[in-house]
CSV table of C-alpha atoms in Angstrom, one decimal:
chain,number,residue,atom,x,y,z
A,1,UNK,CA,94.8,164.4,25.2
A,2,UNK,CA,97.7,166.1,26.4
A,3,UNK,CA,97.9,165.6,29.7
A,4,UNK,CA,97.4,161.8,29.1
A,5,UNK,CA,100.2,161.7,27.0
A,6,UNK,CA,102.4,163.3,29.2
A,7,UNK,CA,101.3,160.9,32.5
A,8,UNK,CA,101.9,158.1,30.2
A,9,UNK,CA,105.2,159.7,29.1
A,10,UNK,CA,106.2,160.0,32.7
A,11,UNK,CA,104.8,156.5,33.6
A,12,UNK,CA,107.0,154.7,31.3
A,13,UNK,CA,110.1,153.3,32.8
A,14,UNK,CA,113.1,154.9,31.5
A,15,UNK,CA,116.6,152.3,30.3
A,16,UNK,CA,119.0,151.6,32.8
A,17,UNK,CA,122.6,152.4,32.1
A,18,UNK,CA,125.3,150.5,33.2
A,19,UNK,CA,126.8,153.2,34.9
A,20,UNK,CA,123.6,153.3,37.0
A,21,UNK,CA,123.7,150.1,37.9
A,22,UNK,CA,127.0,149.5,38.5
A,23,UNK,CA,126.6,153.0,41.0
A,24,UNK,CA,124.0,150.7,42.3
A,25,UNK,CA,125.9,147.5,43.1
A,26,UNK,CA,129.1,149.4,44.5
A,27,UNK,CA,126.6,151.3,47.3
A,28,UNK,CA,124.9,148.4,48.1
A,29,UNK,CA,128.6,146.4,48.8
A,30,UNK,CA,129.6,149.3,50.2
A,31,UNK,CA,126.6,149.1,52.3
A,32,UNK,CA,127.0,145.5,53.5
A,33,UNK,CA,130.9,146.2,53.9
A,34,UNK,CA,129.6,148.9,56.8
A,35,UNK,CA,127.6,146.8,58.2
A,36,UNK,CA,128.4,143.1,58.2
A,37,UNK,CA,130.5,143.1,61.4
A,38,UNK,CA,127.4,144.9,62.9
A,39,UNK,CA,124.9,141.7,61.8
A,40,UNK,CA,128.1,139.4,62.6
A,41,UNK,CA,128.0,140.5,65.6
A,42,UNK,CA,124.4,140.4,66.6
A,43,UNK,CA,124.2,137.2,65.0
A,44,UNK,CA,126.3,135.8,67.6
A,45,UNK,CA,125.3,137.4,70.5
A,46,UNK,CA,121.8,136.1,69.7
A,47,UNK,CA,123.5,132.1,68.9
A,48,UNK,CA,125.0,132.4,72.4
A,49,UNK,CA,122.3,133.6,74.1
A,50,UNK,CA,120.2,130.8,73.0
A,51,UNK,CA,122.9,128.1,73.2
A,52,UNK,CA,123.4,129.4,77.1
A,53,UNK,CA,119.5,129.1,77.5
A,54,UNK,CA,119.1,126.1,76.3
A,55,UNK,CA,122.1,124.6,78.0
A,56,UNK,CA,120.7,126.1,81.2
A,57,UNK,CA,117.4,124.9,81.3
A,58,UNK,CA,118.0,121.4,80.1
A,59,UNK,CA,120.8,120.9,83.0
A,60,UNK,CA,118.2,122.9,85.7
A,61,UNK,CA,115.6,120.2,84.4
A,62,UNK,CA,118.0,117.6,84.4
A,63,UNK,CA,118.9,118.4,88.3
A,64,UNK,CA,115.1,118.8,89.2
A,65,UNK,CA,114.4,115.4,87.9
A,66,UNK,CA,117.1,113.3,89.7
A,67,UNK,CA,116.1,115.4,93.0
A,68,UNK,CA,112.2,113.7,92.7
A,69,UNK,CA,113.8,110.3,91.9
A,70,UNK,CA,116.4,110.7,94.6
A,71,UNK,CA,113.0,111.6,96.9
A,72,UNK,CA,111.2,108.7,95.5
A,73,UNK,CA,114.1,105.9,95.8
A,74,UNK,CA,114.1,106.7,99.3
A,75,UNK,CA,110.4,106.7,100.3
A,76,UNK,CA,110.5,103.4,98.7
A,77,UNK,CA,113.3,102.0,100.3
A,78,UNK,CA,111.5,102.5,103.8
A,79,UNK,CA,108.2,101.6,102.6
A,80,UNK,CA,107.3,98.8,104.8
A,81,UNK,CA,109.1,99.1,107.3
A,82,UNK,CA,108.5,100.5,111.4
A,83,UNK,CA,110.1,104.0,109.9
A,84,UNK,CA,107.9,104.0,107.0
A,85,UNK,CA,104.7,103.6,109.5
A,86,UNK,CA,105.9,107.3,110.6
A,87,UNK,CA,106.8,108.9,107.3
A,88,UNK,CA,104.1,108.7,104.6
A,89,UNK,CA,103.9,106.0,102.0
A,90,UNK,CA,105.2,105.7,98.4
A,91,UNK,CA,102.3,106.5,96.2
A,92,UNK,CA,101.9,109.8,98.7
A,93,UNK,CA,105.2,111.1,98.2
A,94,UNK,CA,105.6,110.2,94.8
A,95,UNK,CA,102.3,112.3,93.2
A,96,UNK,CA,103.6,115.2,96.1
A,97,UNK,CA,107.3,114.7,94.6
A,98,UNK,CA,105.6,114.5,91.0
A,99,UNK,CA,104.0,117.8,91.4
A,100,UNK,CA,106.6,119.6,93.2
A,101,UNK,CA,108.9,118.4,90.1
A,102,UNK,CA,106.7,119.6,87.2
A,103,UNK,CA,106.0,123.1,88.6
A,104,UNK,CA,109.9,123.8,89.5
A,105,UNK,CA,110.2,122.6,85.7
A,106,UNK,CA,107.9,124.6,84.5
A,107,UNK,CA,108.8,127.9,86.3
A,108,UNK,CA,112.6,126.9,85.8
A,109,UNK,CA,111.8,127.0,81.4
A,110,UNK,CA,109.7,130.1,82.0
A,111,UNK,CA,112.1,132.6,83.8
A,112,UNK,CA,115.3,131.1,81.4
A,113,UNK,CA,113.6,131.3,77.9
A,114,UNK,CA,111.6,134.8,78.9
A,115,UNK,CA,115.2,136.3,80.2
A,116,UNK,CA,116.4,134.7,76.4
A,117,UNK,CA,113.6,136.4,75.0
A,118,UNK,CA,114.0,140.0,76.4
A,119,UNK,CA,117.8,139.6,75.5
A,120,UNK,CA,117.3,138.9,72.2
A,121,UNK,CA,115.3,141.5,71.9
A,122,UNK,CA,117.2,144.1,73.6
A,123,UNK,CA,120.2,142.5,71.3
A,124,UNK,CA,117.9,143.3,68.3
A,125,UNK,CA,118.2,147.1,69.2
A,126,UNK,CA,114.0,146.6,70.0
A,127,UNK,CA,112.2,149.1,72.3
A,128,UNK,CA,111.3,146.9,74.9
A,129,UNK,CA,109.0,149.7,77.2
A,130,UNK,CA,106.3,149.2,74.7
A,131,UNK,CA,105.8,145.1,75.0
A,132,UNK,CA,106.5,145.1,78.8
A,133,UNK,CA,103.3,147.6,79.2
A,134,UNK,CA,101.6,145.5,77.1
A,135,UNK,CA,102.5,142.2,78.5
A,136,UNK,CA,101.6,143.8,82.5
A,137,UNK,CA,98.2,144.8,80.8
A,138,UNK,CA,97.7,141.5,79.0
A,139,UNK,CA,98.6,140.0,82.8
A,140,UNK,CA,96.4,141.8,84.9
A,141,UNK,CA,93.3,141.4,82.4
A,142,UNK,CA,94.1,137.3,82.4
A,143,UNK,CA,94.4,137.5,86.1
A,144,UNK,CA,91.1,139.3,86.8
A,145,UNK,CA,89.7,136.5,83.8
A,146,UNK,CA,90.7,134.0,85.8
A,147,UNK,CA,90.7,134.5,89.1
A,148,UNK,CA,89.4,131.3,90.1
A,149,UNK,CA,92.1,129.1,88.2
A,150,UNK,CA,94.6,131.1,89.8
A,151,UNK,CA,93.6,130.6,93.2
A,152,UNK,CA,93.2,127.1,92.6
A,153,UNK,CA,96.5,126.4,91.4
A,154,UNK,CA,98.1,129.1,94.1
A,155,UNK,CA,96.4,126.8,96.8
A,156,UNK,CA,97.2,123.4,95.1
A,157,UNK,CA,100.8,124.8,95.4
A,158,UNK,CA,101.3,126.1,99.0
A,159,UNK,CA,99.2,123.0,100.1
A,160,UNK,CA,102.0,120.4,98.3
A,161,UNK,CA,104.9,122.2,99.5
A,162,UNK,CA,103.4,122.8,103.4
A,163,UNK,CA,102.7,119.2,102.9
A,164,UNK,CA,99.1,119.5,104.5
A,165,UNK,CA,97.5,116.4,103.2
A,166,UNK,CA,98.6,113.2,100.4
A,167,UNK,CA,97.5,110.2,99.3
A,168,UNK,CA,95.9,108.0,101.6
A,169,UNK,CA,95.1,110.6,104.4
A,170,UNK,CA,91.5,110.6,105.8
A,171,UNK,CA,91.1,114.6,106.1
A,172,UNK,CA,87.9,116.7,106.4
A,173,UNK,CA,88.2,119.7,103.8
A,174,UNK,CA,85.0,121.1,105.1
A,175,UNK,CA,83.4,121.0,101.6
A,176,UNK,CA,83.8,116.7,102.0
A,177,UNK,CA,85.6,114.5,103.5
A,178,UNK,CA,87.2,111.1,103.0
A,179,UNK,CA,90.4,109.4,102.1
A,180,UNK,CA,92.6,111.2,99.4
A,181,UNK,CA,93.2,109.2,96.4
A,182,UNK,CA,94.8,111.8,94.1
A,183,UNK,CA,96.0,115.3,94.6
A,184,UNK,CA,96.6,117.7,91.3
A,185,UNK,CA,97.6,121.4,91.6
A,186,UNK,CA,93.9,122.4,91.0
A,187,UNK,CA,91.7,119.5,92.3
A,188,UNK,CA,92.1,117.5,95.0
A,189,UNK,CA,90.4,113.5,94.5
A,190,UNK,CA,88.3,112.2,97.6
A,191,UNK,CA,86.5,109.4,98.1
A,192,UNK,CA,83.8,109.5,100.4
A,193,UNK,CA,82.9,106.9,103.5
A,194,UNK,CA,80.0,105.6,100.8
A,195,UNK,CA,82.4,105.0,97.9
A,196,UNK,CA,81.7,108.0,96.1
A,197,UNK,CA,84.7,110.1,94.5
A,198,UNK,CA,84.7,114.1,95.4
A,199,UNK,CA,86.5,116.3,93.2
A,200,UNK,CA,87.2,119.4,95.8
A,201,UNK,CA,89.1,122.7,93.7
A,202,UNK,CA,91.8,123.7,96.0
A,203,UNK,CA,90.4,127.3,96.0
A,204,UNK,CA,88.0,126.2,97.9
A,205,UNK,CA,89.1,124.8,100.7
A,206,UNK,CA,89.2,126.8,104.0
A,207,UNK,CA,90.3,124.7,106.3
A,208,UNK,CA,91.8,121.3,106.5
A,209,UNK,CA,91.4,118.6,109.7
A,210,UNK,CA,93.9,115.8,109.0
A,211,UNK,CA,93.2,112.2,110.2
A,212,UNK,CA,95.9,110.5,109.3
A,213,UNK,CA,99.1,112.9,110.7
A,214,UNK,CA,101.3,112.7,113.8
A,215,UNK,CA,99.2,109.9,115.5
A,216,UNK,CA,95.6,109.3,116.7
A,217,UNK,CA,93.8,108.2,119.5
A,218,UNK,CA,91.6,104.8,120.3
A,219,UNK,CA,88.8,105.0,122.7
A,220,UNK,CA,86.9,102.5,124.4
A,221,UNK,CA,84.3,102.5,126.9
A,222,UNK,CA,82.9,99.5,128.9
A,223,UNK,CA,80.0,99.5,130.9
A,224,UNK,CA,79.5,97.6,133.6
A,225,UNK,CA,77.7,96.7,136.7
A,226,UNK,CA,77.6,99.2,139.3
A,227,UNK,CA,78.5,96.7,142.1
A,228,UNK,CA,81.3,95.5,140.1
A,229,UNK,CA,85.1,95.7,141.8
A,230,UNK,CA,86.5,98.5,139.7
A,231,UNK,CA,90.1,97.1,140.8
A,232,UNK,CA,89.3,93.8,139.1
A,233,UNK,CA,87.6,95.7,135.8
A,234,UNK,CA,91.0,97.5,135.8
A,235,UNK,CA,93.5,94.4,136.2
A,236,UNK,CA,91.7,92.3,133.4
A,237,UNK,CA,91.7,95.6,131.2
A,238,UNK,CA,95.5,96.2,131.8
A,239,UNK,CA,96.2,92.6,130.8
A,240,UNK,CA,94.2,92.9,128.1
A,241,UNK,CA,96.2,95.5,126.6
A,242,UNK,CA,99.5,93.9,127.7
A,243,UNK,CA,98.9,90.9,125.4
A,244,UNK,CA,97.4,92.9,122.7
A,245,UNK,CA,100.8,95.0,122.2
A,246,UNK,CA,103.2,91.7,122.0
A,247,UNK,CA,100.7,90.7,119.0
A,248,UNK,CA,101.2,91.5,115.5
A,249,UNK,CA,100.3,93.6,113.6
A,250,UNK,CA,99.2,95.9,116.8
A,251,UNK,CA,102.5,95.7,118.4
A,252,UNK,CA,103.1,98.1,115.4
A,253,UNK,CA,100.1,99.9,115.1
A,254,UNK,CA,100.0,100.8,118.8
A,255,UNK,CA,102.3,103.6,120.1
A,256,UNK,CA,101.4,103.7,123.6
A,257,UNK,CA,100.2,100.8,126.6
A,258,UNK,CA,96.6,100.7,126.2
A,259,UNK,CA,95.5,103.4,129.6
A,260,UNK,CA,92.5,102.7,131.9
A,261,UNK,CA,91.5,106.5,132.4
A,262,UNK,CA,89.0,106.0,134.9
A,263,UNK,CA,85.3,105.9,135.4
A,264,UNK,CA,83.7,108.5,132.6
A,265,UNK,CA,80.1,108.0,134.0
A,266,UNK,CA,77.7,106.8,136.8
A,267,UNK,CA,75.0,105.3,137.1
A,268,UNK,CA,72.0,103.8,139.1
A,269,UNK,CA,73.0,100.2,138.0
A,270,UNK,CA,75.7,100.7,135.6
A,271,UNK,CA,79.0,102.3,135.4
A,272,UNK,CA,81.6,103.5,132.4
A,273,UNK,CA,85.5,103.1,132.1
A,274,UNK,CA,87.2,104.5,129.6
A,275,UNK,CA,89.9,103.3,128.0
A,276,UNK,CA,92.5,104.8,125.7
A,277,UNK,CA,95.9,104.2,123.7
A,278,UNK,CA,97.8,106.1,121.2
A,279,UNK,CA,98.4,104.8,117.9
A,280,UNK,CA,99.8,105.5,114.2
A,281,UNK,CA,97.5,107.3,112.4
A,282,UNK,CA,94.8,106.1,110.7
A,283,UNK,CA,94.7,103.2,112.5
A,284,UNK,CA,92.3,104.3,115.5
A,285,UNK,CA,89.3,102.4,114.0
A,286,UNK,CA,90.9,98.8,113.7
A,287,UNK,CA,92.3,99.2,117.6
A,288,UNK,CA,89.0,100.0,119.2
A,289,UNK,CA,87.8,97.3,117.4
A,290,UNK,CA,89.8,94.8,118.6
A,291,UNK,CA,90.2,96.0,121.8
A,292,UNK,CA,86.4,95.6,122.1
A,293,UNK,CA,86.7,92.2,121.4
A,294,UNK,CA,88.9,91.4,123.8
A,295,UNK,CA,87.8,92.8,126.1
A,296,UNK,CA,84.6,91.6,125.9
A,297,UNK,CA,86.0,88.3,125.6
A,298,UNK,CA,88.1,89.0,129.1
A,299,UNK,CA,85.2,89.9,130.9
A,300,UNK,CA,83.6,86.8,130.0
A,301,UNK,CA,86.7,84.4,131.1
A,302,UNK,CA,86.7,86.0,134.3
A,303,UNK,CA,82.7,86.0,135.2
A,304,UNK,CA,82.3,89.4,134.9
A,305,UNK,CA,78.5,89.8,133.9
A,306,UNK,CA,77.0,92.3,131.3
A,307,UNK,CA,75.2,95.2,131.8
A,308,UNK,CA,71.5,94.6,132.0
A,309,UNK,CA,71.9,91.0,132.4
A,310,UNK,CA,71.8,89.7,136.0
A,311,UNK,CA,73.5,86.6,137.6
A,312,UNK,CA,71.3,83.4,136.4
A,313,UNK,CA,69.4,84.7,134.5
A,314,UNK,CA,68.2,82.4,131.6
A,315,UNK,CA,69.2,83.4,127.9
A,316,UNK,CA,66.1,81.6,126.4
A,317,UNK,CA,62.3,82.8,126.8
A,318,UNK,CA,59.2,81.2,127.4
A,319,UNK,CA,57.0,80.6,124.7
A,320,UNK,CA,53.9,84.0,124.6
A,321,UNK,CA,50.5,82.6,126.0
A,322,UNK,CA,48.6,82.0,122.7
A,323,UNK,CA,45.8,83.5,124.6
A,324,UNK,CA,47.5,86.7,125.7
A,325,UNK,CA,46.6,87.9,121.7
A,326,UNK,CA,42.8,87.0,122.2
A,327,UNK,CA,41.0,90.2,123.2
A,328,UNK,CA,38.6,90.4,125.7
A,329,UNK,CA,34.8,89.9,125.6
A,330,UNK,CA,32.9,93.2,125.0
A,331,UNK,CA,29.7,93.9,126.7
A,332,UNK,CA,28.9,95.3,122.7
A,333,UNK,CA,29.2,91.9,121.4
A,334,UNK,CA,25.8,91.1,122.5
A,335,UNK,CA,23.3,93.1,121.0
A,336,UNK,CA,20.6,92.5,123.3
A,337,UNK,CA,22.9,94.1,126.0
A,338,UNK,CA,21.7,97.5,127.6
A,339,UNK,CA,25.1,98.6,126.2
A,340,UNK,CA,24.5,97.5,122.7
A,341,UNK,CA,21.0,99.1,122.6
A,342,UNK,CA,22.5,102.6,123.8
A,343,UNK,CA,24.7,102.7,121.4
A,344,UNK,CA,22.4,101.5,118.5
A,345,UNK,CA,21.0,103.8,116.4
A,346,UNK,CA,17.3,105.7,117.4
A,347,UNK,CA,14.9,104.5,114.7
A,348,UNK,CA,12.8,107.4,112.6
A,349,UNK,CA,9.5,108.3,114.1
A,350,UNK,CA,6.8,105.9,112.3
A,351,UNK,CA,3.8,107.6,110.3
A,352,UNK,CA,0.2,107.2,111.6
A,353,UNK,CA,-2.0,104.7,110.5
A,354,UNK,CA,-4.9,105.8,107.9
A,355,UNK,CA,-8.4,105.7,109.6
A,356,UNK,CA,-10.0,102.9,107.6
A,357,UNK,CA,-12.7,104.6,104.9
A,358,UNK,CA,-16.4,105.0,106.1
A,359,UNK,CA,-18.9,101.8,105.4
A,360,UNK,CA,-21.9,102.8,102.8
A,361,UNK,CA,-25.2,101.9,103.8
């Protein structure tokens, strides 16, 4: 009983005087009076640092952004054109702009707001050795987490600012191949010779064979006769690419006079010529086409004949003897035939007859 009256006398709060709390008040404004210059101080070191960051990134931003229209209003403004046939097209350079623009943006915000961070916190008298161990730990375990992400958007990076491939160029990324329809930082879009969209990760990609850069190379071969006068097969191929380069649109599309390189091949009753031009990328395909068909076309005007088709030789055929499908006769057709009867079956060996029963007398 004692002892629980004395914790309760202890326990019990005890009157505050006025002297106490007017002691109170003058070392707390004394307290504040010490200090406020301090906080005032602090307080506006931290204002201005953030005023300065955010001033900073939005005028870095700002910059970045006019640079990619700048870079867009141009590849537009030749788009169309005989220069725009050599530099790539609009949609191309704008994703490639696009993506060059958000990840300057986005590293641009990062290294401003993290160097307004750390100042802040430095400002704030904070022990910063601590959070940087921390942060290089948290780093290296995110890092090793994802490994693969990383790599893909490492690749997607290096591979829009080396400008190795854009929209519209046929490439073969080893992996798949087709024409590139969309390129991101981590996955590239393809669409296959069949239609079908491939996503390829960036990561993944070893190697890279572009179709569609610098310029290409039609070939042609034609085959003909063996006796033919290769002088005339050249002179009627030579014209043939004369006329096709004062046409449109492969006045544009080809960058070279079409070249007779020369026989490729010989044969017992045939012989090749190949023929070759230079042209703007991509557009290989349509010029051996067309080239075909001229020249096909050519060696027809001038009497050249085909390979595997002589002089006068009549393009319809005669009608098949309806009896040429009628088999014929077989020697086993008739069964009485020496042939017939050595190949019929031996009959089973007949049974002797019963002797007839004896007669009763």
């Amino acid at each position: 009983m004692f002892w629980s009256a004395a914790l309760a006398a202890d326990s019990t709060p005890r009157p505050t005087t006025i002297d106490d709390a007017q002691e109170s008040a003058t070392n707390a404004a004394g307290w504040v009076e010490e200090n406020w210059s301090t906080w005032l101080s602090v307080g506006l070191r931290i204002a201005l640092i953030l005023v300065i960051a955010f001033v900073a990134r939005s005028l870095v931003r700002r910059a970045i952004t006019k640079l990619i229209d700048r870079m867009n209003r141009t590849a537009q403004a030749v788009d169309g054109t005989a220069l725009g046939g050599l530099l790539v097209n609009v949609e191309r350079r704008r994703q490639r702009s696009a993506a060059i623009g958000s990840v300057l943006r986005s590293v641009a915000s990062f290294m401003i707001m993290g160097s307004a961070g750390l100042m802040i916190l430095s400002a704030l008298k904070l022990n910063l050795a601590p959070l940087l161990a921390s942060a290089g730990v948290a780093g290296v375990a995110i890092g090793f987490g994802a490994r693969n992400l990383v790599t893909d958007f490492l690749s997607g990076v290096f591979m829009i600012l080396e400008d190795q491939y854009g929209v519209g160029d046929s490439i073969d990324a080893g992996v798949a191949s087709g024409e590139v329809i969309e390129v991101g930082l981590r996955v590239t879009k393809l669409r296959g010779d069949n239609g079908e969209i491939w996503y390829v990760r960036n990561g993944e990609v070893k190697r890279i064979g572009n179709l569609s850069q610098g310029w290409a190379t039609a070939s042609v071969d034609v085959q003909v006769r063996a006796d033919e006068d290769l002088d005339r097969v050249r002179a009627v191929i030579t014209q043939v690419g004369v006329d096709m380069a004062k046409d449109e649109p492969w006045n544009e599309r080809l960058w070279e006079p079409v070249e007779v390189l020369g026989l490729d091949a010989v044969y017992l009753d045939s012989m090749v010529v190949r023929v070759s031009a230079r042209t703007m990328p991509g557009k290989a395909l349509g010029v051996e086409r067309e080239l075909r068909w001229r020249i096909k076309k050519a060696l027809e005007d001038e009497g050249i004949p085909l390979v595997g088709r002589p002089e006068g030789a009549a393009l319809d055929t005669a009608a098949a003897d309806p009896s040429s499908g009628v088999s014929a006769p077989s020697a086993l057709g008739n069964p009485d035939s020496p042939q017939s009867q050595a190949a019929s079956a031996i009959p089973p060996p007949t049974a002797p007859a019963a002797a007839p029963p004896p007669v009763q007398k």
